[in-house]
PDB file of C-alpha atoms in Angstrom:
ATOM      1  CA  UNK A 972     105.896  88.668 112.061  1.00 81.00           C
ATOM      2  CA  UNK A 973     102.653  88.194 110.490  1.00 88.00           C
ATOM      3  CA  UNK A 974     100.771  89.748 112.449  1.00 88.00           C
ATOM      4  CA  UNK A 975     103.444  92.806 111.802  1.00 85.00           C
ATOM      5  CA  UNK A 976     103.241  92.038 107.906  1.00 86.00           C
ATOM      6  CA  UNK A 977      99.260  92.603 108.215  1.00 89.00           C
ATOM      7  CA  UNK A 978      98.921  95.709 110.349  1.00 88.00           C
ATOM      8  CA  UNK A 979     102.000  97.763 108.811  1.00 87.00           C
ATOM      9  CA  UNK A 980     100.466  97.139 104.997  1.00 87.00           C
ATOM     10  CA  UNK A 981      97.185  97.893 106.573  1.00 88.00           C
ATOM     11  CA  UNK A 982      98.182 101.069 107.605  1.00 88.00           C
ATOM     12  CA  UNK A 983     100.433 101.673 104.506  1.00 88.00           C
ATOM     13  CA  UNK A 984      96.952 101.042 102.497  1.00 89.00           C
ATOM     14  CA  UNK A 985      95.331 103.583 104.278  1.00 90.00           C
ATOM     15  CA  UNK A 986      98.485 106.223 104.436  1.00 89.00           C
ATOM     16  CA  UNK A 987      98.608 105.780 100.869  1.00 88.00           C
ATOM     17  CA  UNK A 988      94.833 106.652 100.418  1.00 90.00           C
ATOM     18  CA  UNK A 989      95.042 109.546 102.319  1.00 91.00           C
ATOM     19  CA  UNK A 990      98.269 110.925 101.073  1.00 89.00           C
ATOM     20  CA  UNK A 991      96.451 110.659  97.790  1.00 88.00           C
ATOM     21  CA  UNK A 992      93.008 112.399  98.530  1.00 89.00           C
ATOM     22  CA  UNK A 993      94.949 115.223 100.416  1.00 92.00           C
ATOM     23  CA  UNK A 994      98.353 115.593  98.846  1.00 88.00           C
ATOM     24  CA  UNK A 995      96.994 115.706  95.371  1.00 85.00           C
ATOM     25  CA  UNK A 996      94.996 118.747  97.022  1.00 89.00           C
ATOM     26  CA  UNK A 997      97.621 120.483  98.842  1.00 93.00           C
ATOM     27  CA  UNK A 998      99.462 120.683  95.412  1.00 89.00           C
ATOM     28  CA  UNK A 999      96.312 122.048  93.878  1.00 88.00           C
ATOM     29  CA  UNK A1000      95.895 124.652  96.627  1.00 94.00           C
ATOM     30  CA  UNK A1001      99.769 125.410  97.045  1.00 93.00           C
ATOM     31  CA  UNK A1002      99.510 126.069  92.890  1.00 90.00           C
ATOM     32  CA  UNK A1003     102.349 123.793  92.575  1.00 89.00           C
ATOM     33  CA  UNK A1004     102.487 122.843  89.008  1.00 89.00           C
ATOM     34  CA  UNK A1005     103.793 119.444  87.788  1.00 89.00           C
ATOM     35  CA  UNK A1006     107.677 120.626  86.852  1.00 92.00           C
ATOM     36  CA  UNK A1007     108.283 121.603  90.843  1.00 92.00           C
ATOM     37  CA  UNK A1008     106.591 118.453  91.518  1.00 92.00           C
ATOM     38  CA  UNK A1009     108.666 116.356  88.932  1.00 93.00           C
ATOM     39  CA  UNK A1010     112.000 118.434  90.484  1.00 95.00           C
ATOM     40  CA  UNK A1011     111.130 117.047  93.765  1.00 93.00           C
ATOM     41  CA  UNK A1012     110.629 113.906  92.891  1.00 93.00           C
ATOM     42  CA  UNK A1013     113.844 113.719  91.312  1.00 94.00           C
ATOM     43  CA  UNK A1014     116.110 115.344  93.603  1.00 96.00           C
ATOM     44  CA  UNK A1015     114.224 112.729  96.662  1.00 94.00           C
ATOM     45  CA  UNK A1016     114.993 109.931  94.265  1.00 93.00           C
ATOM     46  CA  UNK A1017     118.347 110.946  93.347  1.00 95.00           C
ATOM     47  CA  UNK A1018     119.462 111.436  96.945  1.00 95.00           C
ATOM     48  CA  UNK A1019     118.150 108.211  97.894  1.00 92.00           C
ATOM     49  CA  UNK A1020     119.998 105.932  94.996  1.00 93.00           C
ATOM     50  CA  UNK A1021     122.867 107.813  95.751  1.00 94.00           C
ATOM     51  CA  UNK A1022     122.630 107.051  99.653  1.00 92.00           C
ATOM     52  CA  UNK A1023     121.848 103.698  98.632  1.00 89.00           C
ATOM     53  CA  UNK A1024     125.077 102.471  96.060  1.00 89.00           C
ATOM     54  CA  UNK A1025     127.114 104.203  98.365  1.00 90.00           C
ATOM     55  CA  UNK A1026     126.182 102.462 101.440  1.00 87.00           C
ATOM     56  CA  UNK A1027     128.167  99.808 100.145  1.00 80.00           C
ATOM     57  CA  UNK A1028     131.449 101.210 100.866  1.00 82.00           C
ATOM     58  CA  UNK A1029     130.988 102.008 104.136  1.00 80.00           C
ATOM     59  CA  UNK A1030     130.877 100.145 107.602  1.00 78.00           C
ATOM     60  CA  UNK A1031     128.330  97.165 108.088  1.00 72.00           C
ATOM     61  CA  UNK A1032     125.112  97.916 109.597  1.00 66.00           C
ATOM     62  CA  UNK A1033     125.056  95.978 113.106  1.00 69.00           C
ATOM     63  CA  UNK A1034     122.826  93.167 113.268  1.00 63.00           C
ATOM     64  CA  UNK A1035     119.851  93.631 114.844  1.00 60.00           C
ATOM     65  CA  UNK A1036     119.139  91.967 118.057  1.00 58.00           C
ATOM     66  CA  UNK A1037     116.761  88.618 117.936  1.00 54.00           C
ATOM     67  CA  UNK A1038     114.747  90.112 120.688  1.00 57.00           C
ATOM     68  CA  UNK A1039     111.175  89.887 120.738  1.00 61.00           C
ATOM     69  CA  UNK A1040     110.422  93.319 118.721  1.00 63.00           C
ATOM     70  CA  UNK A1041     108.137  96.362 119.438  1.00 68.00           C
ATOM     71  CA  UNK A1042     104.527  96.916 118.063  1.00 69.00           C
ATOM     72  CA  UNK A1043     106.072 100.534 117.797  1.00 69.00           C
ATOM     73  CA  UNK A1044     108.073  99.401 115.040  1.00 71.00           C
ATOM     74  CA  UNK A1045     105.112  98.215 112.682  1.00 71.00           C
ATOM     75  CA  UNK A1046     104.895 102.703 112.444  1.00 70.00           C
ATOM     76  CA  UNK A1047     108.691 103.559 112.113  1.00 74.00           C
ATOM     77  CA  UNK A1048     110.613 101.955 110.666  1.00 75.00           C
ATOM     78  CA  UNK A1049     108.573  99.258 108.850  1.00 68.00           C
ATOM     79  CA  UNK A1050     105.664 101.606 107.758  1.00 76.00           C
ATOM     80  CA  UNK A1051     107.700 104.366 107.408  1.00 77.00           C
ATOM     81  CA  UNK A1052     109.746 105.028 105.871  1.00 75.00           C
ATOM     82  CA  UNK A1053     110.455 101.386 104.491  1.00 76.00           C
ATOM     83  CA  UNK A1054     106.482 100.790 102.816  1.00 81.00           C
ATOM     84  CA  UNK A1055     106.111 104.334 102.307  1.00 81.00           C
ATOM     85  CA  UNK A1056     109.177 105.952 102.078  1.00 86.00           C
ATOM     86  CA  UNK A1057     109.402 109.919 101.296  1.00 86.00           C
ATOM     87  CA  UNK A1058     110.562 109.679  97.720  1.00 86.00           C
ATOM     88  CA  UNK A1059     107.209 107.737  97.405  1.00 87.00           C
ATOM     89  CA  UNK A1060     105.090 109.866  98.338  1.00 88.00           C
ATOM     90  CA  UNK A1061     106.685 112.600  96.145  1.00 88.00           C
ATOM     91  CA  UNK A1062     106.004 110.087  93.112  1.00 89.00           C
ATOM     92  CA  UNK A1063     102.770 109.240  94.131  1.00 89.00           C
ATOM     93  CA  UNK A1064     101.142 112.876  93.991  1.00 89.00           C
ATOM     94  CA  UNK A1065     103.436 113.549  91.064  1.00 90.00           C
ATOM     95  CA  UNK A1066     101.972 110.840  89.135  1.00 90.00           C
ATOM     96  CA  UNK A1067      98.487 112.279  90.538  1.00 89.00           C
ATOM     97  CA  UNK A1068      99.526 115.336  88.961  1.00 87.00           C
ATOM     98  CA  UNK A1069     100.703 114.008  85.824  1.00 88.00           C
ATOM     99  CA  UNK A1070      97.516 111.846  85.499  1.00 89.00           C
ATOM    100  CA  UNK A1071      95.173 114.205  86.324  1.00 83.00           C
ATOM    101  CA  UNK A1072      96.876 116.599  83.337  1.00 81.00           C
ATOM    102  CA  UNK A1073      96.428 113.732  80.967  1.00 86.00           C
ATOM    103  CA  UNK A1074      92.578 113.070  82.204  1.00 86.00           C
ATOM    104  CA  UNK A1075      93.132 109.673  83.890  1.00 87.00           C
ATOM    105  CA  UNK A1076      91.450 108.511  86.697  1.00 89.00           C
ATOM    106  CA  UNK A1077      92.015 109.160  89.878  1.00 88.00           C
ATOM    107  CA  UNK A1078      90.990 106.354  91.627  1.00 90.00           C
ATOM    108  CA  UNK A1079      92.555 103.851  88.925  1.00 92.00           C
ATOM    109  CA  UNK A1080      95.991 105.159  89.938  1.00 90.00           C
ATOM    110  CA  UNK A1081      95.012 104.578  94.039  1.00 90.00           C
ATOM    111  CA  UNK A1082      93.549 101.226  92.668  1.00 93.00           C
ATOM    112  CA  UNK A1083      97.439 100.463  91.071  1.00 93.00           C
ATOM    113  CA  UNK A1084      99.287 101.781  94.010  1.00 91.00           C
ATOM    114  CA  UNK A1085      96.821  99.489  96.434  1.00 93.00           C
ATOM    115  CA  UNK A1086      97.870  96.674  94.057  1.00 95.00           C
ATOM    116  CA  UNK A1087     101.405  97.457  94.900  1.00 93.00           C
ATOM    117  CA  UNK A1088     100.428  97.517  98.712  1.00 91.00           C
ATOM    118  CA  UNK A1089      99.086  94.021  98.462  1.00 94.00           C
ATOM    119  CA  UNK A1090     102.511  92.760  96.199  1.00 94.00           C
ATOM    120  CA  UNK A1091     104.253  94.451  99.744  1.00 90.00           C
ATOM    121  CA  UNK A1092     102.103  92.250 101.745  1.00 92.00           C
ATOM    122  CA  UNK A1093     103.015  89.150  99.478  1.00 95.00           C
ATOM    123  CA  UNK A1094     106.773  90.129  99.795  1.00 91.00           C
ATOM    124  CA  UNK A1095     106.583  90.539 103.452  1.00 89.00           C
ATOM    125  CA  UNK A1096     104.529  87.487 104.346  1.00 94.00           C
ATOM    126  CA  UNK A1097     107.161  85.148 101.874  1.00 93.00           C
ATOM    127  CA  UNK A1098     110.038  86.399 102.838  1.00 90.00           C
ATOM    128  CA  UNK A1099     111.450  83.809 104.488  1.00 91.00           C
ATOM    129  CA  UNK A1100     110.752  81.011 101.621  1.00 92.00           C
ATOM    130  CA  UNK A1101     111.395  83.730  99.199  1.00 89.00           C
ATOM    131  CA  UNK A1102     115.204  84.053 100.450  1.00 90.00           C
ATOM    132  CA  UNK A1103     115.638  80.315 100.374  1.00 92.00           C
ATOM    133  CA  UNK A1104     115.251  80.247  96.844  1.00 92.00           C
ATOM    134  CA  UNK A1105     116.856  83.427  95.951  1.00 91.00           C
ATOM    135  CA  UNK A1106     120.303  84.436  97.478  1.00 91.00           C
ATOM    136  CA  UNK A1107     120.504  87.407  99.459  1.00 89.00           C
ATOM    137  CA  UNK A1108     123.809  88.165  97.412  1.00 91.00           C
ATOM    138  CA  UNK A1109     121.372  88.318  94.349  1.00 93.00           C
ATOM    139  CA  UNK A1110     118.827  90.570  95.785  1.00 90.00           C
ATOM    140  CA  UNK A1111     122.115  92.724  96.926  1.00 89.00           C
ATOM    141  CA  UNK A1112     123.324  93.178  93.225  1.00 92.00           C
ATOM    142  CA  UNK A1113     119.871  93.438  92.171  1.00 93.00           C
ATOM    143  CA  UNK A1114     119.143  96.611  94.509  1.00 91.00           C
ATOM    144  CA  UNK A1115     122.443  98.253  93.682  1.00 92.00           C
ATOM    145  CA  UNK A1116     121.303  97.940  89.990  1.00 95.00           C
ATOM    146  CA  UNK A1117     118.077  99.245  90.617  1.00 95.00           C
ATOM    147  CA  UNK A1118     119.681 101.977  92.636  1.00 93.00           C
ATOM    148  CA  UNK A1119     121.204 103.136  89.604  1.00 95.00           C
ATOM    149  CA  UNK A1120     118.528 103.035  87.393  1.00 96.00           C
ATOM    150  CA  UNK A1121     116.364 104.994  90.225  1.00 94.00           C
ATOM    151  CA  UNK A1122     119.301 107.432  90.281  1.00 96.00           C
ATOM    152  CA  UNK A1123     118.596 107.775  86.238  1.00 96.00           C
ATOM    153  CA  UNK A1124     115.031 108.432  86.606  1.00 95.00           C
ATOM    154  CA  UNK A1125     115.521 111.393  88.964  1.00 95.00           C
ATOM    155  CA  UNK A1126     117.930 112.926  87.110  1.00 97.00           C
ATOM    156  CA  UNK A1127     115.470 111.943  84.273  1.00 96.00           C
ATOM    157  CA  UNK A1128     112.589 113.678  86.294  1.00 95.00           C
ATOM    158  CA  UNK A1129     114.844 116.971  87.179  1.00 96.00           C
ATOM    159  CA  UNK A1130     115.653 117.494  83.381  1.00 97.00           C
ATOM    160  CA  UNK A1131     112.076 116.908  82.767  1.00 95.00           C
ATOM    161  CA  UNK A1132     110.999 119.419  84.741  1.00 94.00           C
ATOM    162  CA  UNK A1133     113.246 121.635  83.910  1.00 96.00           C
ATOM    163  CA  UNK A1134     112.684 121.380  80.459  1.00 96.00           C
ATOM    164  CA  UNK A1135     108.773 122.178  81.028  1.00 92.00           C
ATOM    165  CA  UNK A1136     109.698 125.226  82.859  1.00 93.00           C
ATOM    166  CA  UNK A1137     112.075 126.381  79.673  1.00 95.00           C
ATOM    167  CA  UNK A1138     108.736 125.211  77.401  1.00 94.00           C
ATOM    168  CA  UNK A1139     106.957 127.417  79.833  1.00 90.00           C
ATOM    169  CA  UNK A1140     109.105 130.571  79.658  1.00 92.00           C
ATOM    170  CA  UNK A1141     108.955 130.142  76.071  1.00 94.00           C
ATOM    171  CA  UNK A1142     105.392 130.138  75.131  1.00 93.00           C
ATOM    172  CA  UNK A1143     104.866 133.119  77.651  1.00 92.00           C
ATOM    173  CA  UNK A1144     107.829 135.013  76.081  1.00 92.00           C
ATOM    174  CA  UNK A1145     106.173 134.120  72.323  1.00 92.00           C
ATOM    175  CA  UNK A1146     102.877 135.378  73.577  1.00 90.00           C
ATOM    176  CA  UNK A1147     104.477 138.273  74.726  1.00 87.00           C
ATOM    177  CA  UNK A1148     106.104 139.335  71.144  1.00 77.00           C
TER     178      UNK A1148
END
């Protein structure tokens, strides 16, 4: 398990770094301004949290065997999507964009989001002691309430970007006149 815990946030660390250097420039080269990139966000984070509180209601997920597992797993699904899901990577060259408007630096934000990889690490490697102190009941209504508030924040980020493409129009169309 450790060994696991060490490798997949290894190659999270590096996925991250390179999803940073080149998504940030795919954006750039695609011309997709930050309100597309705030839409997507928010409709990957909205689908997700809404996945997520609904889960509840349906059927059990089966227990998963106590077999030895696979070093294939440490890629899917511990990597990704559970490290790195999709939604995160849509808020990670988001905030690029958003960050790079405002004139922050790059590499502080990869520097952040590597701190977060190494919390991950922490989380994986104390799992076990972790869930001794905490019940998992806790944790359960703790993730459904952070489901909803990740469901607010993408509707949050869809009206935002909507609301710089209106801003958008408008200036254009008062330049026009």
């Amino acid at each position: 398990r450790r060994q696991f815990a060490y490798k997949s946030a290894a190659i999270a660390s590096f996925s991250v770094l390179a999803i940073a250097l080149v998504g940030l420039r795919i954006a750039q080269k695609w011309y997709l301004s930050l309100p597309p990139l705030l839409m997507t966000s928010g409709v990957l984070l909205f689908l997700v949290s809404v996945n997520r509180i609904f889960k509840q209601y349906g059927e059990p997920a089966p227990s998963p065997s106590p077999a030895d597992p696979s070093p294939k797993l440490i890629l899917t699904p511990l990597t990704f999507p559970s490290i790195l899901p999709p939604y995160g990577i849509a808020l990670l060259v988001t905030i690029l964009g958003i960050v790079e408007a405002l004139g922050v630096s790059f590499w502080q934000v990869v520097l952040l989001v590597q701190f977060v990889m190494g919390l991950n690490l922490l989380a994986m490697l104390w799992a076990r002691p972790i869930l001794k102190i905490i019940s998992p009941l806790l944790l359960q209504v703790v993730g459904i309430i952070m489901s909803v508030m990740q469901l607010a924040l993408g509707i949050s980020y869809i009206v935002l970007g909507i609301e710089f493409e209106i801003l958008t129009l408008k200036i254009l169309l008062d330049a026009q006149l």
